[in-house]
XYZ file of C-alpha atoms in Angstrom:
574
model
C -0.067 -0.102 -0.056
C 2.840 2.412 0.878
C 4.458 1.828 -2.528
C 1.254 2.501 -4.372
C 0.822 5.646 -2.324
C 4.381 6.875 -3.459
C 3.701 6.074 -6.834
C 0.479 8.013 -6.674
C 2.200 11.054 -5.372
C 4.944 10.907 -7.939
C 2.276 10.779 -10.629
C 0.608 13.764 -9.126
C 3.834 15.788 -9.324
C 4.440 14.933 -13.038
C 0.659 15.755 -13.699
C 0.994 19.225 -12.080
C 4.048 20.116 -14.215
C 2.640 18.651 -17.346
C -0.718 20.663 -17.099
C 1.021 23.835 -16.009
C 3.436 23.642 -18.897
C 6.198 24.646 -16.680
C 9.804 23.852 -17.322
C 12.096 24.564 -14.340
C 15.103 24.620 -16.749
C 13.803 27.322 -18.959
C 12.912 30.909 -18.156
C 9.638 32.225 -19.290
C 10.037 35.015 -22.062
C 7.119 36.972 -20.514
C 8.923 37.241 -17.287
C 11.834 38.978 -18.842
C 12.302 42.727 -19.881
C 14.468 44.029 -22.832
C 17.861 45.388 -22.183
C 19.029 48.974 -23.043
C 22.793 48.732 -23.597
C 24.208 52.053 -22.244
C 25.780 54.438 -24.728
C 29.246 55.317 -23.651
C 28.643 59.086 -23.997
C 31.659 59.325 -26.408
C 32.072 59.607 -30.094
C 34.673 57.593 -32.018
C 35.582 56.937 -35.781
C 38.151 57.677 -38.323
C 35.458 58.749 -40.911
C 32.808 60.269 -38.774
C 31.636 60.758 -35.148
C 29.931 57.621 -34.136
C 28.146 56.871 -30.820
C 29.868 53.994 -29.021
C 28.727 51.714 -26.322
C 30.169 50.398 -23.090
C 31.209 46.852 -22.862
C 33.733 45.276 -20.439
C 35.822 42.226 -21.583
C 37.819 40.125 -19.214
C 38.595 39.853 -15.443
C 38.919 42.411 -14.193
C 36.850 44.026 -16.824
C 38.480 46.347 -19.350
C 36.044 48.902 -20.499
C 35.738 49.276 -24.224
C 33.901 51.547 -26.592
C 32.267 49.372 -29.362
C 30.041 49.957 -32.259
C 26.871 47.648 -32.790
C 27.571 45.254 -35.832
C 24.374 44.129 -37.551
C 26.178 41.906 -40.171
C 24.708 38.392 -39.555
C 27.934 36.821 -41.019
C 30.586 39.060 -39.523
C 28.769 39.970 -36.349
C 29.283 36.773 -34.687
C 31.719 37.792 -31.822
C 32.925 40.818 -29.696
C 35.431 42.452 -31.905
C 38.084 44.129 -29.411
C 40.839 46.233 -30.719
C 44.142 44.604 -29.568
C 47.000 46.475 -28.116
C 49.055 45.618 -31.261
C 46.630 47.916 -33.264
C 48.571 50.845 -31.674
C 51.991 49.558 -30.689
C 52.714 47.891 -34.006
C 50.136 49.229 -36.600
C 50.165 52.740 -35.556
C 53.023 53.321 -33.100
C 53.323 57.133 -34.077
C 49.500 57.845 -33.798
C 48.844 60.358 -30.969
C 46.235 59.156 -28.387
C 45.875 55.904 -30.442
C 43.893 53.830 -27.683
C 41.401 56.541 -27.276
C 40.828 57.161 -30.767
C 40.106 53.462 -31.435
C 37.799 53.088 -28.418
C 40.226 51.586 -26.143
C 42.127 48.386 -26.490
C 41.881 44.967 -24.948
C 44.935 43.238 -23.508
C 44.520 39.507 -23.134
C 47.463 39.080 -20.953
C 45.765 41.203 -18.213
C 42.666 39.004 -18.135
C 42.623 35.997 -15.664
C 39.703 34.453 -17.671
C 41.141 34.554 -21.262
C 40.898 31.140 -22.668
C 42.308 29.795 -25.995
C 42.629 26.089 -24.900
C 39.583 25.291 -27.087
C 40.974 27.006 -30.293
C 43.639 25.317 -32.538
C 46.001 27.068 -34.865
C 47.277 29.256 -32.008
C 43.718 30.806 -31.925
C 44.581 32.560 -35.120
C 41.979 33.142 -37.784
C 41.119 35.392 -40.742
C 37.901 37.137 -39.910
C 37.014 36.881 -43.674
C 33.797 38.779 -43.507
C 32.165 37.815 -46.586
C 30.057 40.876 -47.319
C 32.436 43.364 -45.943
C 35.370 41.888 -47.838
C 33.417 42.735 -51.051
C 33.913 46.291 -50.050
C 37.610 46.047 -49.497
C 37.587 45.337 -45.750
C 39.303 42.346 -44.048
C 41.327 41.431 -41.000
C 42.953 38.763 -39.119
C 42.100 37.965 -35.388
C 43.321 35.964 -32.323
C 40.265 34.431 -30.942
C 39.480 33.266 -27.533
C 36.744 32.867 -24.832
C 36.400 35.423 -21.941
C 33.918 37.181 -19.673
C 31.752 39.961 -21.140
C 29.751 42.598 -19.217
C 27.390 44.888 -20.902
C 27.779 48.291 -19.483
C 30.141 49.864 -16.896
C 30.884 48.918 -13.328
C 27.745 46.930 -12.588
C 26.607 46.358 -16.003
C 22.944 45.831 -17.140
C 23.345 42.137 -16.507
C 25.646 39.836 -14.656
C 29.082 39.045 -16.345
C 28.557 36.483 -19.070
C 31.357 33.848 -19.042
C 33.025 32.071 -22.059
C 31.984 34.636 -24.712
C 33.675 34.658 -28.100
C 36.166 37.579 -28.390
C 38.157 38.288 -31.518
C 41.212 40.601 -30.912
C 41.929 42.508 -34.100
C 44.695 44.970 -35.075
C 43.759 45.809 -38.581
C 42.951 49.481 -39.456
C 40.128 48.321 -41.678
C 38.032 48.185 -38.687
C 38.851 51.331 -36.574
C 36.639 50.783 -33.764
C 35.672 47.502 -32.100
C 32.193 45.698 -32.590
C 29.442 44.312 -30.555
C 28.321 41.475 -32.769
C 24.570 41.124 -33.061
C 24.371 37.795 -34.964
C 22.638 35.113 -33.118
C 24.275 32.388 -35.358
C 26.869 30.052 -33.802
C 30.374 30.333 -35.103
C 32.122 27.156 -35.791
C 36.014 26.716 -36.574
C 37.938 23.642 -37.094
C 39.503 24.155 -33.585
C 36.528 24.428 -31.331
C 34.963 21.324 -30.029
C 31.402 22.602 -30.575
C 29.877 25.635 -32.316
C 30.343 28.563 -30.000
C 27.367 30.656 -29.143
C 27.387 34.310 -29.869
C 26.363 36.963 -27.372
C 22.782 37.150 -28.679
C 22.561 33.392 -28.908
C 23.733 33.409 -25.149
C 21.209 36.011 -24.156
C 18.331 34.318 -25.838
C 18.948 30.685 -25.087
C 15.796 29.222 -23.714
C 17.783 27.511 -20.880
C 18.876 30.584 -18.911
C 17.588 33.217 -21.271
C 18.210 36.768 -20.223
C 16.104 38.729 -22.747
C 12.600 37.919 -24.040
C 13.519 36.987 -27.579
C 16.171 36.943 -30.300
C 15.606 40.504 -31.429
C 17.661 43.706 -31.303
C 16.911 47.384 -32.168
C 19.432 50.052 -33.142
C 19.859 53.584 -34.383
C 23.325 55.242 -34.663
C 22.529 58.510 -33.093
C 23.520 61.836 -34.486
C 26.353 64.100 -33.432
C 25.118 66.892 -35.808
C 21.979 67.727 -33.760
C 22.141 71.037 -31.773
C 22.376 68.821 -28.730
C 23.980 65.540 -29.969
C 21.898 62.570 -29.387
C 23.678 59.292 -28.549
C 22.828 56.022 -30.326
C 20.224 53.535 -28.851
C 20.850 49.780 -28.740
C 17.971 47.502 -27.194
C 18.258 43.691 -26.907
C 15.044 41.500 -26.692
C 12.690 44.497 -27.819
C 12.870 48.134 -28.850
C 12.623 51.776 -27.540
C 9.284 53.174 -28.557
C 10.636 56.737 -27.914
C 13.233 56.297 -30.688
C 11.121 55.923 -33.946
C 7.931 56.798 -35.673
C 5.752 53.558 -36.059
C 3.571 55.377 -38.513
C 6.564 55.858 -40.983
C 7.937 52.338 -40.999
C 8.037 49.237 -43.228
C 8.553 45.569 -42.226
C 10.008 43.108 -44.555
C 11.108 39.327 -44.339
C 14.742 38.456 -44.117
C 16.480 37.742 -47.548
C 16.713 34.159 -48.537
C 20.515 34.861 -48.873
C 21.538 33.988 -45.209
C 24.580 36.242 -45.546
C 22.582 39.236 -46.250
C 19.488 39.007 -44.190
C 18.617 42.688 -43.954
C 18.100 43.236 -47.720
C 15.581 45.920 -48.688
C 14.300 47.612 -51.784
C 15.614 51.282 -52.190
C 12.934 52.535 -54.383
C 14.126 56.059 -54.924
C 16.313 59.008 -53.474
C 15.155 62.550 -53.881
C 16.294 65.852 -52.361
C 14.749 69.248 -51.683
C 16.971 72.371 -51.047
C 16.425 76.103 -50.665
C 16.840 76.571 -54.502
C 14.546 73.714 -55.739
C 10.768 74.217 -56.165
C 9.966 70.539 -55.976
C 11.730 67.278 -55.230
C 14.602 66.280 -57.493
C 15.379 62.556 -58.092
C 18.890 61.249 -57.534
C 17.859 57.528 -57.929
C 14.855 56.540 -59.968
C 15.256 52.809 -60.550
C 14.804 50.253 -57.567
C 17.943 48.740 -56.237
C 18.176 46.048 -53.553
C 20.510 47.232 -50.885
C 21.904 45.621 -47.743
C 21.597 47.341 -44.579
C 24.883 46.926 -42.593
C 25.860 48.911 -39.480
C 29.433 47.565 -39.642
C 29.833 49.734 -42.952
C 29.937 53.609 -42.419
C 29.216 54.659 -45.998
C 26.206 54.501 -48.531
C 27.275 52.361 -51.592
C 25.356 53.227 -54.675
C 25.458 52.447 -58.508
C 28.179 54.633 -60.343
C 25.373 56.256 -62.493
C 23.658 57.524 -59.281
C 26.765 58.904 -57.921
C 27.204 60.765 -61.066
C 23.923 62.457 -60.501
C 25.080 63.451 -56.932
C 28.141 64.906 -58.473
C 26.247 66.951 -60.960
C 23.663 68.178 -58.375
C 26.147 69.172 -55.661
C 29.488 69.839 -57.451
C 31.122 66.779 -55.850
C 34.642 65.576 -57.034
C 35.760 62.012 -56.724
C 39.290 61.541 -55.574
C 40.704 58.281 -57.186
C 43.638 57.955 -54.735
C 41.602 57.785 -51.655
C 38.258 56.765 -53.352
C 36.395 59.396 -51.396
C 34.298 62.323 -52.398
C 36.568 64.912 -50.695
C 35.096 68.352 -50.429
C 36.907 71.712 -50.545
C 35.586 74.808 -48.559
C 33.722 76.101 -51.649
C 31.799 72.874 -52.188
C 30.913 72.683 -48.562
C 29.728 76.460 -48.350
C 27.483 75.920 -51.368
C 25.926 72.709 -49.779
C 25.364 74.721 -46.477
C 23.635 77.376 -48.518
C 21.491 74.961 -50.436
C 21.015 72.864 -47.087
C 19.328 69.940 -49.060
C 17.333 67.173 -47.251
C 17.442 63.642 -48.668
C 14.589 61.251 -48.747
C 15.108 57.599 -49.176
C 12.029 55.529 -49.919
C 12.147 51.781 -48.837
C 9.958 48.895 -49.338
C 9.773 45.179 -49.577
C 9.969 43.099 -52.792
C 6.373 41.744 -52.459
C 4.639 44.521 -50.706
C 3.270 48.001 -51.494
C 4.196 49.198 -47.994
C 6.834 51.808 -47.847
C 8.749 53.972 -45.500
C 10.467 57.356 -46.284
C 13.543 57.975 -44.184
C 14.581 61.727 -44.360
C 18.309 62.729 -43.791
C 19.551 66.384 -43.487
C 22.690 67.425 -45.120
C 24.309 67.667 -41.817
C 24.181 63.853 -41.605
C 26.470 63.754 -44.673
C 28.677 66.546 -43.491
C 31.576 64.307 -42.160
C 35.293 64.398 -41.829
C 37.676 61.720 -42.686
C 41.176 61.421 -41.156
C 44.150 59.062 -40.654
C 44.697 56.507 -41.888
C 42.633 57.285 -45.027
C 44.177 60.903 -45.404
C 46.612 62.981 -43.639
C 45.243 65.366 -41.242
C 41.388 65.693 -41.405
C 39.121 66.667 -44.421
C 35.542 67.029 -45.167
C 34.002 64.420 -47.321
C 30.568 63.386 -48.748
C 29.978 59.672 -47.522
C 28.730 57.811 -50.701
C 30.868 55.212 -52.498
C 30.822 53.959 -56.045
C 29.690 50.341 -56.252
C 31.052 48.306 -58.981
C 28.698 45.260 -58.394
C 25.103 45.001 -57.456
C 26.391 42.962 -54.297
C 28.095 46.120 -53.001
C 24.802 48.269 -52.602
C 24.863 49.100 -49.034
C 22.990 51.407 -46.593
C 25.684 51.995 -43.943
C 26.008 53.730 -40.559
C 25.512 57.091 -42.286
C 21.973 56.021 -43.002
C 21.382 54.501 -39.587
C 21.695 58.052 -38.078
C 18.163 58.758 -39.197
C 16.900 55.221 -39.414
C 15.801 52.912 -36.567
C 16.041 49.270 -37.382
C 14.377 46.335 -35.441
C 15.486 42.810 -36.381
C 13.541 39.936 -35.217
C 15.371 36.608 -35.718
C 12.458 34.474 -34.275
C 10.118 35.752 -37.041
C 12.784 36.356 -39.557
C 11.816 39.797 -40.446
C 13.041 43.345 -39.720
C 11.442 46.813 -39.469
C 12.984 50.111 -40.622
C 11.452 53.263 -39.321
C 12.342 57.114 -39.191
C 14.420 57.664 -36.108
C 13.171 60.086 -33.485
C 15.304 62.298 -31.178
C 13.496 62.879 -27.957
C 14.594 65.541 -25.359
C 13.949 62.991 -22.736
C 16.627 60.409 -22.695
C 14.679 57.698 -20.600
C 13.986 54.877 -22.887
C 10.430 53.377 -23.175
C 11.290 49.720 -23.596
C 8.894 47.453 -25.290
C 9.538 43.602 -25.316
C 8.927 41.355 -28.244
C 7.795 37.947 -27.335
C 8.906 34.928 -29.413
C 6.134 33.150 -31.488
C 3.731 31.123 -29.383
C 4.684 32.943 -26.059
C 1.813 34.498 -24.289
C 2.011 37.503 -21.844
C 1.037 36.882 -18.322
C -1.383 39.568 -18.487
C -3.247 37.902 -21.257
C -4.098 34.649 -19.600
C -0.829 33.294 -19.244
C 0.814 32.165 -15.960
C 1.907 35.009 -13.637
C 4.990 34.972 -11.522
C 2.695 34.209 -8.500
C 0.945 31.471 -10.182
C 4.252 29.906 -11.260
C 5.506 30.340 -7.681
C 2.400 28.523 -6.374
C 2.779 25.598 -8.749
C 6.437 25.146 -7.896
C 5.592 25.147 -4.142
C 2.865 22.408 -4.740
C 5.224 20.406 -6.812
C 7.930 20.661 -3.988
C 5.249 19.631 -1.320
C 4.361 16.570 -3.408
C 8.091 15.595 -3.843
C 8.673 15.893 -0.251
C 5.795 13.727 0.548
C 7.090 10.988 -1.829
C 10.458 11.241 -0.250
C 8.958 10.744 3.283
C 6.873 7.716 2.105
C 10.030 6.145 0.403
C 12.105 6.727 3.583
C 9.317 5.058 5.771
C 9.090 2.018 3.459
C 12.757 1.744 3.438
C 13.049 1.816 7.194
C 10.237 -0.759 7.625
C 11.951 -3.070 5.185
C 15.377 -2.875 7.054
C 13.509 -3.632 10.373
C 12.007 -6.763 8.914
C 15.302 -7.891 7.532
C 16.999 -7.314 10.817
C 14.355 -9.506 12.679
C 14.725 -12.202 10.040
C 18.542 -12.035 10.210
C 18.851 -13.915 13.351
C 17.297 -17.118 12.011
C 18.642 -17.023 8.411
C 21.754 -18.466 7.111
C 23.792 -16.238 4.904
C 24.852 -17.788 1.609
C 27.934 -16.290 -0.067
C 28.039 -16.744 -3.811
C 31.254 -16.341 -5.807
C 31.209 -13.427 -8.219
C 33.402 -13.867 -11.353
C 36.111 -11.468 -11.632
C 34.849 -10.355 -15.273
C 31.577 -9.258 -13.734
C 33.300 -7.197 -11.004
C 35.771 -5.491 -13.456
C 33.547 -2.448 -14.107
C 33.421 -1.814 -10.341
C 37.190 -2.029 -9.629
C 39.048 1.116 -8.855
C 35.898 2.973 -8.217
C 34.538 2.762 -11.783
C 30.980 2.097 -12.682
C 29.343 -0.385 -15.132
C 27.331 1.614 -17.649
C 24.512 0.282 -19.650
C 25.339 0.051 -23.194
C 23.269 1.096 -26.338
C 22.940 -1.195 -29.295
C 26.116 0.161 -30.983
C 28.191 -0.595 -27.704
C 28.471 3.183 -26.602
C 27.312 4.037 -22.987
C 24.107 5.915 -23.142
C 25.536 8.620 -20.926
C 28.235 9.390 -23.500
C 25.948 9.490 -26.583
C 25.240 12.961 -28.054
C 22.791 13.734 -30.770
C 24.105 15.888 -33.565
C 22.230 19.245 -33.796
C 20.315 19.844 -37.031
C 22.071 22.244 -39.306
C 19.635 24.048 -41.637
C 22.549 25.622 -43.520
C 26.066 25.879 -43.309
C 28.728 27.636 -45.348
C 32.451 28.170 -45.374
C 33.962 31.421 -45.849
C 36.437 32.043 -48.670
C 40.151 30.785 -48.272
C 42.052 32.657 -45.505
C 44.834 34.640 -46.521
C 48.267 34.942 -44.760
C 48.204 37.877 -42.334
C 50.993 40.596 -42.549
C 53.577 40.161 -39.764
C 52.154 43.198 -38.032
C 48.587 41.957 -37.640
C 48.781 39.812 -34.555
C 51.326 37.559 -36.320
C 51.995 34.176 -34.794
C 53.985 32.769 -37.778
C 50.759 30.653 -38.456
C 48.444 30.802 -41.439
C 45.094 32.156 -40.372
C 42.396 29.639 -40.945
C 38.741 30.298 -42.342
C 35.713 30.264 -40.280
C 32.369 28.438 -40.606
C 29.062 30.049 -39.642
C 25.985 27.787 -38.954
C 22.494 29.149 -39.666
C 19.825 27.400 -37.885
C 16.598 29.047 -39.050
C 13.592 27.716 -37.073
C 11.091 27.719 -39.978
C 11.191 27.728 -43.861
C 11.345 31.311 -45.040
C 7.960 30.940 -47.109
C 6.226 30.527 -43.662
C 7.547 33.645 -42.058
C 5.320 36.513 -41.424
C 6.710 39.960 -42.423
C 5.326 42.198 -39.675
C 6.105 42.741 -36.100
C 3.932 40.812 -33.463
C 0.708 42.476 -32.580
C 0.607 44.941 -29.813
C -0.975 42.229 -27.670
C 2.446 40.323 -27.698
C 4.454 43.282 -26.487
C 4.489 45.068 -23.035
C 5.995 48.697 -22.497
C 8.302 48.842 -19.606
C 10.376 51.677 -18.565
C 13.974 51.248 -17.874
C 13.626 52.181 -14.213
C 11.155 48.969 -13.964
C 7.862 51.139 -13.590
């Protein structure tokens, strides 16, 4: 009867958990809030003033100023500028470390780990899309602790995050990789989770969903406005929802944020109506790791004619003299970019003032500092890019759970307090809409613990009763000792245990199922790094990136989740 009662209590515990749908190993998305990564309050860059964000790497934490990297292929790690970037690449550059957003010294971190990486941890970054624009670098990879924010951080430190130490001048400031796709190298035992992957992992997740939202900020405003980076949702104060467009990810996994650029027009003080700079639709890739806007040569020619720009073949920049700059200030044009999806009539118009294009470029591109107009001449359609210049006035929300993204006109509120809105993954319900509240979950857990405690008490009483009965019978019974063959005892010698084997002879507790790989590609062949770029005497290897999309692209909606799936929360928790 006692055993029947114990079994009944155990079944009740299982039933409670099953009916409640509660997994003690997973954190409910509806119980979490988005994270607003704090802007550093500084502006860095060799070709503009870009708002950076605080991230600590290592133990003790080394505070870095980094730029968000939206590239799904290249943004798979924290890119930290290495000390060699100043001591070897730019030994004569004044204030080099500060100009590059501070540097990371692996030797000063007690948690820097390279034992899981072969080839001396040395790899070619080989960013597929960025390399098409002439950008590349080599890196020394390792695992280390990462903290978002300054002293206390917006989250507890995240151990074993992938960090790439780079010294190349192609990427002047380090990067916060926003890609959720795991990175695989021939040296790692298993594919390594990215920062976004670690934050949104169902077991121990820290943010509601695999989403991020970003706008670059604007140095040119009367009161400069810093950039905004939100993980797991968005800041409703920073964009106009009535001037936005949502489109599905591209079927090209290395260019997920592709959008149709339908037209570019401008208005100035001397123009009576809008004048077209681009009339034929092109497909452009939105990439915050690129600073410029790459357009077809014929479109650049129209810009030249309209504003008196001159292309410098040596630097490949549209450098501006004082006369050209004065004329543009007098004309004060505003540029309107019309964006849309390939299979939708929905559009958004992103307006940029001339001030967004009024930038300076400096070393290592030119000697000193010189004004330039930040458009680039693309030779191939794969180079069409809306870079960080565009993101100054655009707000982008990328939802990797639904495989879509939204582009909206950015706003610049005087109140800097964010109004954070979480985005729940598909199928997740908000506790306010019939889901389990925190109190309900706590009650269920307490009930389960009570049932489990009852089971343990019953089992203890049964075991105690059995021992008493055996003790009473032991006085009259004769103990029979049987010989156990050595072969049968071999598994228990020296403290080892005998493991039950599967059909193929492998212990069940050693078997591992191979994760499904929806798509895997390998970057182009790695190139030998110059001696000054973190040289170890080894050839940098190429990297693999695994894209595990949850569903077929044809099944993915193109809109943000309805308002019922979102909840507005202030940063202060109110």
